[in-house]
Amino acid sequence: MTVVHQHNARQQGELLPISDQDKDDCLRSSSAVHKQNILDLDRAALETWVMAMGEKRFRATQLMKWVHQLGEIDFQQMNNLSKNFRNQLEQTAVVQNLQVASDQRATDGTRKWLLQLDDGNLIETVFIPEDDRGTLCVSSQVGCALDCSFCATGRQGFNRNLTAGEIISQVWLAKRLLDETIPDEEKGSVYKITNVVMMGMGEPLLNFDNVVTAVRIMMDDFAYGLSKRRVTVSTAGVVPAMDRLADILDMRLAVSLHATDDALRNELVPLNKKYPLKELIAACHRFVDKQKSRYRITFEYVLLAGINDQPEHARELIHLLRGLPVLINLIPFNPFEGSGYKTSLPSVIKRFSEIINQAGITTVVRKTRGKDIDAACGQLAGKIRDRSRRSRRFEQPRFGMR
Ligand code: SAH
């Protein structure tokens, strides 16, 4: 029997049988002519690509505007490009978007899209309208390898990285779908994308190059034009990648902390065994020092009842983050079936945030949005096609109630 490797650093050596469907797909794709997906290219790459076709550099920005700002996918409609170039584009390129498998709307206006990739895998993207902003929560991987114990995405295991085009397609599609459907009763909220957070499925910094390309497109004035203040990459703490990111992009960083001592963090965020708190916090200091904008780092902290939500944890948090420009985002745990954790009581959350606020640190308790459509943090499950052994293992609840 033929076997294939899963692309998963943590599950190296785990072999999966290849299905007949996969074999068919391989045969079909090998006979197809490979076309360049324009969504995969940031401005620099697009310039190189158009110049290799004998065109002037500025054709790249024209093309970017057509595709990202105007949403045009038919090259023949791009009427400021020469007929010859349009024909060339038609033969060699494509604007390949994801398929919308479902489009759900919560009572609070939150939208969740289940998007299907070429290989049948499904990912999720969420839009959260607020009074003063509209935030798109974007996925970076199919599943996640990090296996954080309180996160639904981790339960399904890891399948693969998204391409830059698959990441930016989430923004492309959301922009169009939002424009089409702004219901009257939601006119009070901002219904366009003003902010992007890489807080969907996956660990963005383990898909570094594709995430950086996609973020560059988000911030490009010829594409989505979001300011660096409005694009946030969230990481569980991949220390070397945080250093690399600080070197090449000025933007906002969020760090998923969740615990103030290594023993507990090892349990909640197993990546901590590789990059323990001391190294993570040192990397945060380096990140701020290197960034021109010196934005505060957002620390995300999921409150799990009886586990990390006591006053002493709040005091340890203050101590740990001393000297760093920070903003703390407290996230009440969003439950999902078989998680084994409980949400902290509102009074406990209030006490926790008061202790931190009193120390002069800005603290926000994140509102749970999109509850009725499972769109909240940590509830994005999507569906991966080649279910790994790990995900089957987790079909049974792993943790007892604590
Ligand atoms: N891997 C990245 C991106 C995921 S972002 C990271 O860890 O930062 C999603 C955020 O939601 C993270 O802060 C994550 O810890 C948090 N989260 C995951 N599961 C959750 C849950 N069940 N309830 C509340 N927050 C959760």
CSV table of C-alpha atoms and ligand atoms in Angstrom, one decimal:
chain,number,residue,atom,x,y,z
A,1,MET,CA,0.0,0.0,0.0
A,2,THR,CA,1.2,3.5,-0.8
A,3,VAL,CA,1.7,5.8,2.1
A,4,VAL,CA,2.2,9.5,2.5
A,5,HIS,CA,3.8,11.7,5.2
A,6,GLN,CA,1.7,14.2,7.0
A,7,HIS,CA,3.3,17.6,6.9
A,8,ASN,CA,3.6,17.8,10.6
A,9,ALA,CA,6.8,18.5,12.5
A,10,ARG,CA,5.2,17.1,15.7
A,11,GLN,CA,4.0,14.0,14.1
A,12,GLN,CA,7.0,13.1,12.1
A,13,GLY,CA,7.0,9.5,11.0
A,14,GLU,CA,3.2,9.1,11.2
A,15,LEU,CA,2.1,7.5,8.0
A,16,LEU,CA,-1.4,7.6,6.6
A,17,PRO,CA,-2.8,5.4,3.8
A,18,ILE,CA,-3.4,7.3,0.5
A,19,SER,CA,-7.1,7.0,-0.5
A,20,ASP,CA,-8.4,6.3,-4.0
A,21,GLN,CA,-9.8,9.8,-4.0
A,22,ASP,CA,-6.3,11.3,-3.4
A,23,LYS,CA,-4.9,9.2,-6.2
A,24,ASP,CA,-7.5,10.5,-8.6
A,25,ASP,CA,-6.8,14.0,-7.5
A,26,CYS,CA,-3.0,13.5,-8.1
A,27,LEU,CA,-3.6,12.2,-11.6
A,28,ARG,CA,-5.9,15.1,-12.4
A,29,SER,CA,-3.7,17.8,-11.1
A,30,SER,CA,-0.5,16.4,-12.8
A,31,SER,CA,-2.2,16.6,-16.2
A,32,ALA,CA,-3.4,20.2,-15.6
A,33,VAL,CA,-1.3,23.1,-16.7
A,34,HIS,CA,0.0,25.0,-13.7
A,35,LYS,CA,-1.2,28.6,-13.7
A,36,GLN,CA,0.2,31.3,-11.4
A,37,ASN,CA,-2.4,32.2,-8.8
A,38,ILE,CA,-2.2,36.0,-8.6
A,39,LEU,CA,-3.4,35.9,-5.0
A,40,ASP,CA,-0.1,34.2,-4.0
A,41,LEU,CA,2.0,37.2,-4.9
A,42,ASP,CA,2.8,40.3,-2.9
A,43,ARG,CA,3.7,43.5,-4.8
A,44,ALA,CA,7.5,42.7,-5.1
A,45,ALA,CA,6.8,39.2,-6.4
A,46,LEU,CA,4.1,40.4,-8.8
A,47,GLU,CA,6.5,43.0,-10.2
A,48,THR,CA,9.2,40.4,-10.8
A,49,TRP,CA,6.6,38.2,-12.4
A,50,VAL,CA,5.1,40.8,-14.8
A,51,MET,CA,8.6,42.0,-15.8
A,52,ALA,CA,9.6,38.4,-16.6
A,53,MET,CA,6.7,38.5,-19.1
A,54,GLY,CA,8.2,41.6,-20.7
A,55,GLU,CA,5.8,44.1,-19.1
A,56,LYS,CA,6.6,47.3,-17.2
A,57,ARG,CA,6.8,47.2,-13.4
A,58,PHE,CA,3.7,49.4,-12.9
A,59,ARG,CA,1.5,46.8,-14.5
A,60,ALA,CA,1.8,44.9,-11.2
A,61,THR,CA,0.1,47.6,-9.2
A,62,GLN,CA,-2.6,47.9,-11.9
A,63,LEU,CA,-3.2,44.2,-11.6
A,64,MET,CA,-3.2,44.3,-7.8
A,65,LYS,CA,-5.9,47.1,-7.9
A,66,TRP,CA,-8.1,45.1,-10.3
A,67,VAL,CA,-7.8,41.9,-8.3
A,68,HIS,CA,-7.8,43.1,-4.6
A,69,GLN,CA,-9.6,46.4,-4.7
A,70,LEU,CA,-12.1,45.9,-7.5
A,71,GLY,CA,-12.5,42.2,-7.1
A,72,GLU,CA,-12.1,41.5,-10.8
A,73,ILE,CA,-11.1,37.9,-11.6
A,74,ASP,CA,-11.6,38.0,-15.4
A,75,PHE,CA,-8.4,39.3,-17.0
A,76,GLN,CA,-10.2,40.3,-20.1
A,77,GLN,CA,-12.2,42.9,-18.2
A,78,MET,CA,-9.0,44.7,-17.0
A,79,ASN,CA,-9.3,47.4,-19.6
A,80,ASN,CA,-6.2,49.5,-18.8
A,81,LEU,CA,-4.0,46.5,-19.7
A,82,SER,CA,-3.0,45.8,-23.3
A,83,LYS,CA,-5.0,43.2,-25.2
A,84,ASN,CA,-1.8,41.2,-25.6
A,85,PHE,CA,-1.0,41.3,-21.9
A,86,ARG,CA,-4.6,40.3,-21.0
A,87,ASN,CA,-4.4,37.3,-23.3
A,88,GLN,CA,-1.0,36.4,-21.8
A,89,LEU,CA,-2.5,36.6,-18.3
A,90,GLU,CA,-5.4,34.4,-19.3
A,91,GLN,CA,-3.1,31.7,-20.5
A,92,THR,CA,-0.6,31.8,-17.6
A,93,ALA,CA,-2.5,33.0,-14.6
A,94,VAL,CA,-5.6,32.7,-12.5
A,95,VAL,CA,-7.3,34.4,-9.6
A,96,GLN,CA,-8.0,31.3,-7.6
A,97,ASN,CA,-10.3,31.9,-4.6
A,98,LEU,CA,-11.6,29.4,-2.0
A,99,GLN,CA,-15.1,28.0,-2.3
A,100,VAL,CA,-17.7,29.2,0.2
A,101,ALA,CA,-19.1,26.0,1.8
A,102,SER,CA,-21.3,27.8,4.3
A,103,ASP,CA,-22.0,31.3,5.4
A,104,GLN,CA,-23.5,31.7,8.9
A,105,ARG,CA,-24.7,34.8,10.7
A,106,ALA,CA,-25.0,35.1,14.4
A,107,THR,CA,-27.7,37.2,16.1
A,108,ASP,CA,-25.0,39.7,17.1
A,109,GLY,CA,-24.0,40.2,13.5
A,110,THR,CA,-20.9,38.0,13.6
A,111,ARG,CA,-20.4,36.1,10.4
A,112,LYS,CA,-18.6,32.8,10.0
A,113,TRP,CA,-17.6,31.3,6.7
A,114,LEU,CA,-16.6,27.7,6.2
A,115,LEU,CA,-14.3,27.8,3.2
A,116,GLN,CA,-13.2,24.8,1.1
A,117,LEU,CA,-9.7,24.5,-0.3
A,118,ASP,CA,-8.8,22.8,-3.5
A,119,ASP,CA,-7.9,19.6,-1.8
A,120,GLY,CA,-11.3,19.3,0.0
A,121,ASN,CA,-10.0,20.6,3.4
A,122,LEU,CA,-12.2,23.2,5.2
A,123,ILE,CA,-11.1,26.2,7.1
A,124,GLU,CA,-13.0,29.0,8.9
A,125,THR,CA,-13.0,32.8,8.8
A,126,VAL,CA,-14.9,35.0,11.1
A,127,PHE,CA,-16.0,38.7,10.8
A,128,ILE,CA,-16.8,40.6,13.9
A,129,PRO,CA,-18.6,43.9,13.5
A,130,GLU,CA,-18.3,46.5,16.3
A,131,ASP,CA,-19.3,50.1,16.7
A,132,ASP,CA,-16.0,51.5,15.6
A,133,ARG,CA,-14.4,48.7,13.6
A,134,GLY,CA,-14.9,45.5,11.7
A,135,THR,CA,-12.4,42.8,12.5
A,136,LEU,CA,-11.7,39.8,10.2
A,137,CYS,CA,-10.2,36.8,12.0
A,138,VAL,CA,-8.2,34.8,9.5
A,139,SER,CA,-6.9,31.3,9.5
A,140,SER,CA,-3.3,30.4,8.6
A,141,GLN,CA,-3.2,26.6,8.7
A,142,VAL,CA,-5.6,23.6,8.2
A,143,GLY,CA,-5.8,22.4,11.8
A,144,CYS,CA,-3.0,23.2,14.2
A,145,ALA,CA,0.0,21.2,15.4
A,146,LEU,CA,0.3,23.0,18.8
A,147,ASP,CA,-2.3,21.0,20.6
A,148,CYS,CA,-3.2,23.6,23.2
A,149,SER,CA,-5.4,21.7,25.7
A,150,PHE,CA,-8.3,24.3,25.7
A,151,CYS,CA,-8.6,24.9,21.9
A,152,ALA,CA,-11.0,23.1,19.6
A,153,THR,CA,-8.7,23.6,16.5
A,154,GLY,CA,-5.9,21.7,18.2
A,155,ARG,CA,-8.2,18.7,18.7
A,156,GLN,CA,-8.3,18.0,15.0
A,157,GLY,CA,-4.6,17.8,14.5
A,158,PHE,CA,-2.6,19.4,11.8
A,159,ASN,CA,-3.0,18.9,8.1
A,160,ARG,CA,-1.1,21.6,6.2
A,161,ASN,CA,-0.1,25.2,5.9
A,162,LEU,CA,-2.3,27.5,3.8
A,163,THR,CA,-0.7,29.1,0.8
A,164,ALA,CA,-0.4,32.9,0.8
A,165,GLY,CA,-3.2,32.9,-1.8
A,166,GLU,CA,-5.4,30.8,0.5
A,167,ILE,CA,-4.8,33.2,3.4
A,168,ILE,CA,-5.5,36.4,1.3
A,169,SER,CA,-8.5,34.8,-0.4
A,170,GLN,CA,-10.2,34.9,3.0
A,171,VAL,CA,-9.9,38.7,3.0
A,172,TRP,CA,-10.9,38.9,-0.7
A,173,LEU,CA,-14.0,36.8,-0.2
A,174,ALA,CA,-15.0,38.5,3.1
A,175,LYS,CA,-14.7,42.0,1.5
A,176,ARG,CA,-17.0,41.0,-1.3
A,177,LEU,CA,-19.5,39.0,0.8
A,178,LEU,CA,-19.8,41.8,3.3
A,179,ASP,CA,-20.4,44.4,0.6
A,180,GLU,CA,-23.2,42.3,-0.8
A,181,THR,CA,-25.1,41.8,2.4
A,182,ILE,CA,-25.3,44.6,4.9
A,183,PRO,CA,-28.7,44.1,6.6
A,184,ASP,CA,-30.6,47.2,7.7
A,185,GLU,CA,-30.7,46.3,11.4
A,186,GLU,CA,-26.9,46.1,11.5
A,187,LYS,CA,-26.2,49.5,9.9
A,188,GLY,CA,-25.1,50.8,13.3
A,189,SER,CA,-21.9,48.7,13.3
A,190,VAL,CA,-18.9,48.9,11.0
A,191,TYR,CA,-19.5,46.4,8.2
A,192,LYS,CA,-16.3,46.6,6.4
A,193,ILE,CA,-12.9,45.2,7.2
A,194,THR,CA,-10.9,47.7,9.2
A,195,ASN,CA,-8.7,45.2,11.1
A,196,VAL,CA,-7.3,41.8,10.5
A,197,VAL,CA,-6.2,39.4,13.2
A,198,MET,CA,-4.4,36.2,12.4
A,199,MET,CA,-6.3,34.5,15.2
A,200,GLY,CA,-8.2,31.9,13.3
A,201,MET,CA,-7.1,28.3,12.9
A,202,GLY,CA,-3.5,27.5,13.1
A,203,GLU,CA,-0.2,29.0,14.3
A,204,PRO,CA,0.7,31.8,11.9
A,205,LEU,CA,4.4,31.8,12.8
A,206,LEU,CA,4.7,28.2,11.9
A,207,ASN,CA,3.6,29.2,8.4
A,208,PHE,CA,6.0,32.1,8.4
A,209,ASP,CA,6.7,33.0,4.7
A,210,ASN,CA,3.1,32.6,3.5
A,211,VAL,CA,1.7,34.6,6.4
A,212,VAL,CA,4.3,37.4,5.8
A,213,THR,CA,3.3,37.5,2.1
A,214,ALA,CA,-0.4,37.7,2.9
A,215,VAL,CA,0.2,40.4,5.6
A,216,ARG,CA,2.2,42.4,3.1
A,217,ILE,CA,-0.8,42.2,0.7
A,218,MET,CA,-3.2,43.2,3.5
A,219,MET,CA,-1.1,46.3,4.2
A,220,ASP,CA,-0.4,47.2,0.5
A,221,ASP,CA,-2.0,50.5,-0.6
A,222,PHE,CA,-2.7,48.9,-4.0
A,223,ALA,CA,-4.5,46.0,-2.3
A,224,TYR,CA,-6.3,46.3,1.1
A,225,GLY,CA,-4.3,49.3,2.5
A,226,LEU,CA,-4.7,48.3,6.1
A,227,SER,CA,-2.3,50.3,8.4
A,228,LYS,CA,0.3,48.3,10.3
A,229,ARG,CA,-1.6,49.2,13.5
A,230,ARG,CA,-4.6,47.3,12.2
A,231,VAL,CA,-3.0,44.0,11.4
A,232,THR,CA,-2.2,41.6,14.2
A,233,VAL,CA,-0.3,38.3,14.1
A,234,SER,CA,-1.1,36.1,17.1
A,235,THR,CA,1.4,33.5,18.3
A,236,ALA,CA,1.6,30.9,21.0
A,237,GLY,CA,5.2,31.9,21.3
A,238,VAL,CA,7.4,30.5,18.4
A,239,VAL,CA,10.5,32.4,19.7
A,240,PRO,CA,12.8,32.3,16.6
A,241,ALA,CA,10.0,33.3,14.3
A,242,MET,CA,9.1,36.3,16.6
A,243,ASP,CA,12.7,37.5,16.1
A,244,ARG,CA,12.5,37.0,12.3
A,245,LEU,CA,9.2,38.8,12.2
A,246,ALA,CA,10.5,41.8,14.1
A,247,ASP,CA,13.3,42.1,11.6
A,248,ILE,CA,11.2,42.3,8.5
A,249,LEU,CA,7.7,43.7,9.4
A,250,ASP,CA,6.5,46.5,11.5
A,251,MET,CA,3.1,45.4,12.8
A,252,ARG,CA,1.1,44.3,15.9
A,253,LEU,CA,1.9,41.2,17.8
A,254,ALA,CA,-0.3,39.2,20.1
A,255,VAL,CA,1.1,36.5,22.4
A,256,SER,CA,-1.1,33.8,23.8
A,257,LEU,CA,0.2,33.5,27.3
A,258,HIS,CA,-2.5,31.8,29.5
A,259,ALA,CA,-0.2,30.9,32.3
A,260,THR,CA,2.5,32.5,34.4
A,261,ASP,CA,4.6,29.5,35.4
A,262,ASP,CA,6.2,26.9,33.2
A,263,ALA,CA,4.5,23.8,34.8
A,264,LEU,CA,1.0,25.1,34.0
A,265,ARG,CA,1.9,26.6,30.6
A,266,ASN,CA,3.6,23.3,29.6
A,267,GLU,CA,0.2,21.7,30.2
A,268,LEU,CA,-2.0,24.3,28.5
A,269,VAL,CA,0.4,25.3,25.6
A,270,PRO,CA,2.8,22.4,25.0
A,271,LEU,CA,4.9,24.6,22.8
A,272,ASN,CA,6.1,26.1,26.1
A,273,LYS,CA,8.3,23.0,26.6
A,274,LYS,CA,10.3,24.1,23.6
A,275,TYR,CA,10.2,27.9,24.3
A,276,PRO,CA,9.7,28.4,28.1
A,277,LEU,CA,8.4,31.6,29.6
A,278,LYS,CA,11.8,33.1,30.3
A,279,GLU,CA,12.7,32.8,26.6
A,280,LEU,CA,9.3,33.9,25.5
A,281,ILE,CA,9.3,37.1,27.6
A,282,ALA,CA,12.9,37.9,26.5
A,283,ALA,CA,11.7,37.6,22.9
A,284,CYS,CA,8.9,40.0,23.6
A,285,HIS,CA,11.3,42.6,24.9
A,286,ARG,CA,13.5,42.1,21.8
A,287,PHE,CA,10.4,42.4,19.5
A,288,VAL,CA,9.4,45.8,21.0
A,289,ASP,CA,12.9,47.0,20.9
A,290,LYS,CA,13.3,46.2,17.2
A,291,GLN,CA,10.0,47.6,16.1
A,292,LYS,CA,9.9,51.2,14.8
A,293,SER,CA,6.3,51.7,15.9
A,294,ARG,CA,6.9,50.2,19.3
A,295,TYR,CA,3.2,49.2,19.6
A,296,ARG,CA,2.2,47.5,22.8
A,297,ILE,CA,2.2,43.7,22.7
A,298,THR,CA,-1.2,42.2,23.4
A,299,PHE,CA,-1.1,39.3,25.8
A,300,GLU,CA,-4.0,36.9,25.4
A,301,TYR,CA,-5.0,35.1,28.5
A,302,VAL,CA,-7.8,32.5,28.5
A,303,LEU,CA,-9.5,32.3,31.9
A,304,LEU,CA,-10.1,28.7,32.8
A,305,ALA,CA,-12.1,28.2,36.0
A,306,GLY,CA,-10.1,27.1,39.0
A,307,ILE,CA,-6.9,26.7,36.8
A,308,ASN,CA,-5.4,30.1,36.0
A,309,ASP,CA,-8.1,32.6,37.2
A,310,GLN,CA,-7.2,33.2,40.8
A,311,PRO,CA,-5.9,36.5,42.3
A,312,GLU,CA,-2.4,35.1,42.7
A,313,HIS,CA,-2.3,34.4,39.0
A,314,ALA,CA,-3.2,38.0,38.3
A,315,ARG,CA,-0.4,39.2,40.5
A,316,GLU,CA,2.1,36.8,38.9
A,317,LEU,CA,1.0,38.1,35.5
A,318,ILE,CA,1.8,41.7,36.5
A,319,HIS,CA,5.2,40.6,37.8
A,320,LEU,CA,6.0,38.6,34.6
A,321,LEU,CA,5.2,41.5,32.3
A,322,ARG,CA,6.9,44.2,34.2
A,323,GLY,CA,8.8,46.6,32.0
A,324,LEU,CA,7.0,45.6,28.8
A,325,PRO,CA,4.6,47.8,27.0
A,326,VAL,CA,1.5,45.6,27.1
A,327,LEU,CA,-2.2,45.3,26.8
A,328,ILE,CA,-3.9,42.3,28.4
A,329,ASN,CA,-6.8,40.6,26.7
A,330,LEU,CA,-8.6,38.4,29.0
A,331,ILE,CA,-10.6,35.8,27.2
A,332,PRO,CA,-13.4,33.9,29.0
A,333,PHE,CA,-13.0,30.3,28.0
A,334,ASN,CA,-15.3,29.4,25.2
A,335,PRO,CA,-16.5,25.8,25.9
A,336,PHE,CA,-16.7,23.1,23.3
A,337,GLU,CA,-17.8,19.5,23.6
A,338,GLY,CA,-15.3,17.3,25.5
A,339,SER,CA,-13.0,20.2,26.4
A,340,GLY,CA,-13.0,19.3,30.1
A,341,TYR,CA,-12.7,23.0,31.1
A,342,LYS,CA,-15.2,25.4,32.6
A,343,THR,CA,-15.6,29.2,32.0
A,344,SER,CA,-14.8,31.3,35.0
A,345,LEU,CA,-17.6,33.1,36.8
A,346,PRO,CA,-18.2,36.7,35.8
A,347,SER,CA,-17.3,37.8,39.4
A,348,VAL,CA,-14.0,35.9,39.2
A,349,ILE,CA,-13.2,37.5,35.8
A,350,LYS,CA,-14.0,40.9,37.2
A,351,ARG,CA,-11.8,40.4,40.2
A,352,PHE,CA,-8.9,39.2,38.0
A,353,SER,CA,-9.2,42.2,35.6
A,354,GLU,CA,-9.5,44.7,38.5
A,355,ILE,CA,-6.2,43.5,40.0
A,356,ILE,CA,-4.4,44.0,36.7
A,357,ASN,CA,-6.0,47.4,36.0
A,358,GLN,CA,-5.1,48.6,39.5
A,359,ALA,CA,-1.4,47.8,38.6
A,360,GLY,CA,-1.8,50.4,35.7
A,361,ILE,CA,-2.0,47.8,32.9
A,362,THR,CA,-4.7,48.2,30.3
A,363,THR,CA,-6.9,45.2,30.4
A,364,VAL,CA,-9.8,44.3,28.2
A,365,VAL,CA,-12.2,41.4,28.8
A,366,ARG,CA,-12.9,40.1,25.4
A,367,LYS,CA,-16.6,39.8,24.6
A,368,THR,CA,-17.7,36.5,23.3
A,369,ARG,CA,-19.1,37.0,19.9
A,370,GLY,CA,-20.9,34.7,17.5
A,371,LYS,CA,-21.8,32.3,20.3
A,372,ASP,CA,-24.8,30.8,18.5
A,373,ILE,CA,-22.7,29.8,15.5
A,374,ASP,CA,-19.6,28.6,17.3
A,375,ALA,CA,-17.5,31.5,16.0
A,376,ALA,CA,-15.8,32.4,19.2
A,377,CYS,CA,-12.0,32.1,19.9
A,378,GLY,CA,-10.9,28.5,20.1
A,379,GLN,CA,-14.1,27.1,18.6
A,380,LEU,CA,-13.1,27.1,15.0
A,381,ALA,CA,-13.0,23.5,13.9
A,382,GLY,CA,-13.3,23.4,10.2
A,383,LYS,CA,-12.8,19.9,9.0
A,384,ILE,CA,-9.7,18.3,7.7
A,385,ARG,CA,-9.8,15.7,5.0
A,386,ASP,CA,-7.2,13.3,6.1
A,387,ARG,CA,-8.1,12.9,9.7
A,388,SER,CA,-5.0,12.2,11.6
A,389,ARG,CA,-4.6,9.5,14.3
A,390,ARG,CA,-4.4,12.3,16.8
A,391,SER,CA,-7.9,13.7,15.9
A,392,ARG,CA,-9.4,10.2,16.2
A,393,ARG,CA,-7.8,9.9,19.6
A,394,PHE,CA,-9.6,13.1,20.6
A,395,GLU,CA,-13.0,11.9,19.6
A,396,GLN,CA,-13.1,10.9,23.2
A,397,PRO,CA,-12.9,13.7,25.8
A,398,ARG,CA,-9.3,13.7,27.0
A,399,PHE,CA,-9.6,15.7,30.2
A,400,GLY,CA,-11.8,15.0,33.1
A,401,MET,CA,-13.7,17.9,34.7
A,402,ARG,CA,-11.5,19.7,37.1
B,1,SAH,N1,-1.9,29.9,17.4
B,1,SAH,C1,-2.1,31.3,17.5
B,1,SAH,C2,-3.4,31.8,16.9
B,1,SAH,C3,-4.7,31.3,17.5
B,1,SAH,S1,-5.4,32.7,18.1
B,1,SAH,C4,-2.1,31.6,19.0
B,1,SAH,O1,-2.1,30.7,19.8
B,1,SAH,O2,-2.1,32.8,19.4
B,1,SAH,C5,-6.7,32.2,18.9
B,1,SAH,C6,-6.7,32.7,20.4
B,1,SAH,O3,-7.8,32.1,21.0
B,1,SAH,C7,-5.5,32.3,21.1
B,1,SAH,O4,-5.2,33.3,22.1
B,1,SAH,C8,-6.0,31.1,21.8
B,1,SAH,O5,-5.2,30.7,22.9
B,1,SAH,C9,-7.4,31.4,22.1
B,1,SAH,N2,-8.3,30.3,22.4
B,1,SAH,C10,-8.1,29.0,21.9
B,1,SAH,N3,-9.1,28.2,22.4
B,1,SAH,C11,-9.9,29.0,23.2
B,1,SAH,C12,-11.1,28.8,23.9
B,1,SAH,N4,-11.7,27.6,23.9
B,1,SAH,N5,-11.7,29.8,24.5
B,1,SAH,C13,-11.1,31.0,24.5
B,1,SAH,N6,-10.0,31.3,23.8
B,1,SAH,C14,-9.4,30.3,23.2
